[in-house]
Amino acid sequence: MSWIILIIAGLFEVAFASCLGKVKETSGTEMYCWFAGFLVSLTISMLLLIKATQTLPIGTAYAVWTGIGAVGTVLMGIFFFKDPVSFWRIFFIFTLIASIVGLKSVSH
């Protein structure tokens, strides 16, 4: 169950990073709404990370959490924010995913 909670926490990390990206693109009321989404996503992500680290090793949990956030944020950037795509960028995303899977497989 802790791994599921950790994955959800990582997805909320993607959400707060994406909201932060939208904050810089907007203004007025819309900016404040995205900022509120950032705060809510950040809070949920941190609370779920805390919950997951009650049974998982902190080093592993934090690495997986940041890895999910990094991969998800890069993919969000590519698909929604028109970030550049290159062979090396995709290659290193896959190596990061392989590292996350490796950490999960060697953790108790």
PDB file of C-alpha atoms in Angstrom:
ATOM      1  CA  MET A   1       0.000   0.000   0.000  1.00  0.00           C
ATOM      2  CA  SER A   2       2.887   2.371   0.732  1.00  0.00           C
ATOM      3  CA  TRP A   3       4.110   2.092  -2.846  1.00  0.00           C
ATOM      4  CA  ILE A   4       0.692   3.092  -4.184  1.00  0.00           C
ATOM      5  CA  ILE A   5       0.627   6.071  -1.819  1.00  0.00           C
ATOM      6  CA  LEU A   6       4.129   7.007  -2.988  1.00  0.00           C
ATOM      7  CA  ILE A   7       3.127   6.836  -6.652  1.00  0.00           C
ATOM      8  CA  ILE A   8       0.103   9.057  -5.980  1.00  0.00           C
ATOM      9  CA  ALA A   9       2.372  11.481  -4.082  1.00  0.00           C
ATOM     10  CA  GLY A  10       4.642  11.583  -7.137  1.00  0.00           C
ATOM     11  CA  LEU A  11       1.697  12.339  -9.399  1.00  0.00           C
ATOM     12  CA  PHE A  12       0.736  15.230  -7.150  1.00  0.00           C
ATOM     13  CA  GLU A  13       4.331  16.450  -7.479  1.00  0.00           C
ATOM     14  CA  VAL A  14       3.786  16.526 -11.237  1.00  0.00           C
ATOM     15  CA  ALA A  15       0.567  18.463 -10.620  1.00  0.00           C
ATOM     16  CA  PHE A  16       2.218  21.095  -8.445  1.00  0.00           C
ATOM     17  CA  ALA A  17       5.077  21.566 -10.912  1.00  0.00           C
ATOM     18  CA  SER A  18       2.581  21.893 -13.774  1.00  0.00           C
ATOM     19  CA  CYS A  19       0.515  24.417 -11.830  1.00  0.00           C
ATOM     20  CA  LEU A  20       3.691  26.387 -11.196  1.00  0.00           C
ATOM     21  CA  GLY A  21       4.337  26.398 -14.942  1.00  0.00           C
ATOM     22  CA  LYS A  22       0.844  27.765 -15.562  1.00  0.00           C
ATOM     23  CA  VAL A  23       1.291  30.466 -12.892  1.00  0.00           C
ATOM     24  CA  LYS A  24       4.100  32.043 -14.898  1.00  0.00           C
ATOM     25  CA  GLU A  25       1.997  32.006 -18.091  1.00  0.00           C
ATOM     26  CA  THR A  26      -1.119  33.654 -16.668  1.00  0.00           C
ATOM     27  CA  SER A  27      -2.130  36.782 -14.829  1.00  0.00           C
ATOM     28  CA  GLY A  28      -4.920  38.108 -12.627  1.00  0.00           C
ATOM     29  CA  THR A  29      -7.505  35.759 -11.185  1.00  0.00           C
ATOM     30  CA  GLU A  30      -6.406  32.847 -13.364  1.00  0.00           C
ATOM     31  CA  MET A  31      -2.875  33.116 -11.949  1.00  0.00           C
ATOM     32  CA  TYR A  32      -4.216  32.963  -8.398  1.00  0.00           C
ATOM     33  CA  CYS A  33      -6.308  29.897  -9.239  1.00  0.00           C
ATOM     34  CA  TRP A  34      -3.241  28.092 -10.612  1.00  0.00           C
ATOM     35  CA  PHE A  35      -1.286  29.163  -7.535  1.00  0.00           C
ATOM     36  CA  ALA A  36      -4.025  27.745  -5.309  1.00  0.00           C
ATOM     37  CA  GLY A  37      -3.803  24.483  -7.290  1.00  0.00           C
ATOM     38  CA  PHE A  38      -0.056  24.538  -6.702  1.00  0.00           C
ATOM     39  CA  LEU A  39      -0.507  24.919  -2.937  1.00  0.00           C
ATOM     40  CA  VAL A  40      -3.155  22.192  -2.720  1.00  0.00           C
ATOM     41  CA  SER A  41      -1.107  19.768  -4.853  1.00  0.00           C
ATOM     42  CA  LEU A  42       2.050  20.530  -2.886  1.00  0.00           C
ATOM     43  CA  THR A  43       0.301  19.896   0.420  1.00  0.00           C
ATOM     44  CA  ILE A  44      -1.252  16.618  -0.725  1.00  0.00           C
ATOM     45  CA  SER A  45       2.035  15.446  -2.230  1.00  0.00           C
ATOM     46  CA  MET A  46       3.987  16.155   0.957  1.00  0.00           C
ATOM     47  CA  LEU A  47       1.395  14.540   3.224  1.00  0.00           C
ATOM     48  CA  LEU A  48       1.344  11.398   1.084  1.00  0.00           C
ATOM     49  CA  LEU A  49       5.157  11.325   1.021  1.00  0.00           C
ATOM     50  CA  ILE A  50       5.191  11.530   4.813  1.00  0.00           C
ATOM     51  CA  LYS A  51       2.685   8.669   4.986  1.00  0.00           C
ATOM     52  CA  ALA A  52       4.719   6.515   2.587  1.00  0.00           C
ATOM     53  CA  THR A  53       7.955   7.074   4.521  1.00  0.00           C
ATOM     54  CA  GLN A  54       6.387   5.607   7.639  1.00  0.00           C
ATOM     55  CA  THR A  55       6.996   2.141   6.175  1.00  0.00           C
ATOM     56  CA  LEU A  56       9.457   2.687   3.293  1.00  0.00           C
ATOM     57  CA  PRO A  57      13.090   3.725   3.663  1.00  0.00           C
ATOM     58  CA  ILE A  58      13.349   7.515   3.341  1.00  0.00           C
ATOM     59  CA  GLY A  59      16.158   7.392   0.778  1.00  0.00           C
ATOM     60  CA  THR A  60      14.263   5.055  -1.513  1.00  0.00           C
ATOM     61  CA  ALA A  61      10.919   6.818  -1.066  1.00  0.00           C
ATOM     62  CA  TYR A  62      12.388  10.253  -1.728  1.00  0.00           C
ATOM     63  CA  ALA A  63      14.307   9.063  -4.799  1.00  0.00           C
ATOM     64  CA  VAL A  64      11.218   7.408  -6.263  1.00  0.00           C
ATOM     65  CA  TRP A  65       9.028  10.432  -5.421  1.00  0.00           C
ATOM     66  CA  THR A  66      11.408  12.871  -7.114  1.00  0.00           C
ATOM     67  CA  GLY A  67      11.906  10.478 -10.031  1.00  0.00           C
ATOM     68  CA  ILE A  68       8.180  10.228 -10.676  1.00  0.00           C
ATOM     69  CA  GLY A  69       7.943  13.984 -10.391  1.00  0.00           C
ATOM     70  CA  ALA A  70      10.875  14.553 -12.743  1.00  0.00           C
ATOM     71  CA  VAL A  71       9.677  12.139 -15.415  1.00  0.00           C
ATOM     72  CA  GLY A  72       6.085  13.343 -15.171  1.00  0.00           C
ATOM     73  CA  THR A  73       7.064  16.999 -15.256  1.00  0.00           C
ATOM     74  CA  VAL A  74       9.289  16.506 -18.307  1.00  0.00           C
ATOM     75  CA  LEU A  75       6.461  14.681 -20.081  1.00  0.00           C
ATOM     76  CA  MET A  76       3.977  17.408 -19.111  1.00  0.00           C
ATOM     77  CA  GLY A  77       6.432  19.972 -20.451  1.00  0.00           C
ATOM     78  CA  ILE A  78       6.746  18.128 -23.748  1.00  0.00           C
ATOM     79  CA  PHE A  79       3.032  17.499 -24.255  1.00  0.00           C
ATOM     80  CA  PHE A  80       1.473  20.641 -22.768  1.00  0.00           C
ATOM     81  CA  PHE A  81       4.141  23.355 -22.552  1.00  0.00           C
ATOM     82  CA  LYS A  82       5.826  22.664 -25.911  1.00  0.00           C
ATOM     83  CA  ASP A  83       9.234  21.891 -24.394  1.00  0.00           C
ATOM     84  CA  PRO A  84      11.786  20.607 -26.919  1.00  0.00           C
ATOM     85  CA  VAL A  85      12.113  16.881 -27.601  1.00  0.00           C
ATOM     86  CA  SER A  86      15.423  15.251 -28.489  1.00  0.00           C
ATOM     87  CA  PHE A  87      16.850  11.764 -28.558  1.00  0.00           C
ATOM     88  CA  TRP A  88      19.019  12.410 -25.500  1.00  0.00           C
ATOM     89  CA  ARG A  89      16.165  13.856 -23.503  1.00  0.00           C
ATOM     90  CA  ILE A  90      14.018  10.783 -24.142  1.00  0.00           C
ATOM     91  CA  PHE A  91      17.006   8.487 -23.521  1.00  0.00           C
ATOM     92  CA  PHE A  92      17.641   9.967 -20.080  1.00  0.00           C
ATOM     93  CA  ILE A  93      13.945   9.873 -19.192  1.00  0.00           C
ATOM     94  CA  PHE A  94      14.051   6.117 -19.852  1.00  0.00           C
ATOM     95  CA  THR A  95      17.188   5.714 -17.738  1.00  0.00           C
ATOM     96  CA  LEU A  96      15.441   7.563 -14.916  1.00  0.00           C
ATOM     97  CA  ILE A  97      12.418   5.272 -15.214  1.00  0.00           C
ATOM     98  CA  ALA A  98      14.732   2.236 -15.168  1.00  0.00           C
ATOM     99  CA  SER A  99      16.366   3.588 -12.011  1.00  0.00           C
ATOM    100  CA  ILE A 100      12.991   4.035 -10.313  1.00  0.00           C
ATOM    101  CA  VAL A 101      11.963   0.488 -11.201  1.00  0.00           C
ATOM    102  CA  GLY A 102      15.353  -0.758 -10.000  1.00  0.00           C
ATOM    103  CA  LEU A 103      14.956   0.971  -6.643  1.00  0.00           C
ATOM    104  CA  LYS A 104      11.536  -0.565  -6.210  1.00  0.00           C
ATOM    105  CA  SER A 105      12.804  -4.031  -7.088  1.00  0.00           C
ATOM    106  CA  VAL A 106      15.697  -3.960  -4.592  1.00  0.00           C
ATOM    107  CA  SER A 107      13.680  -2.450  -1.715  1.00  0.00           C
ATOM    108  CA  HIS A 108      12.167  -4.729   0.890  1.00  0.00           C
TER     109      HIS A 108
END
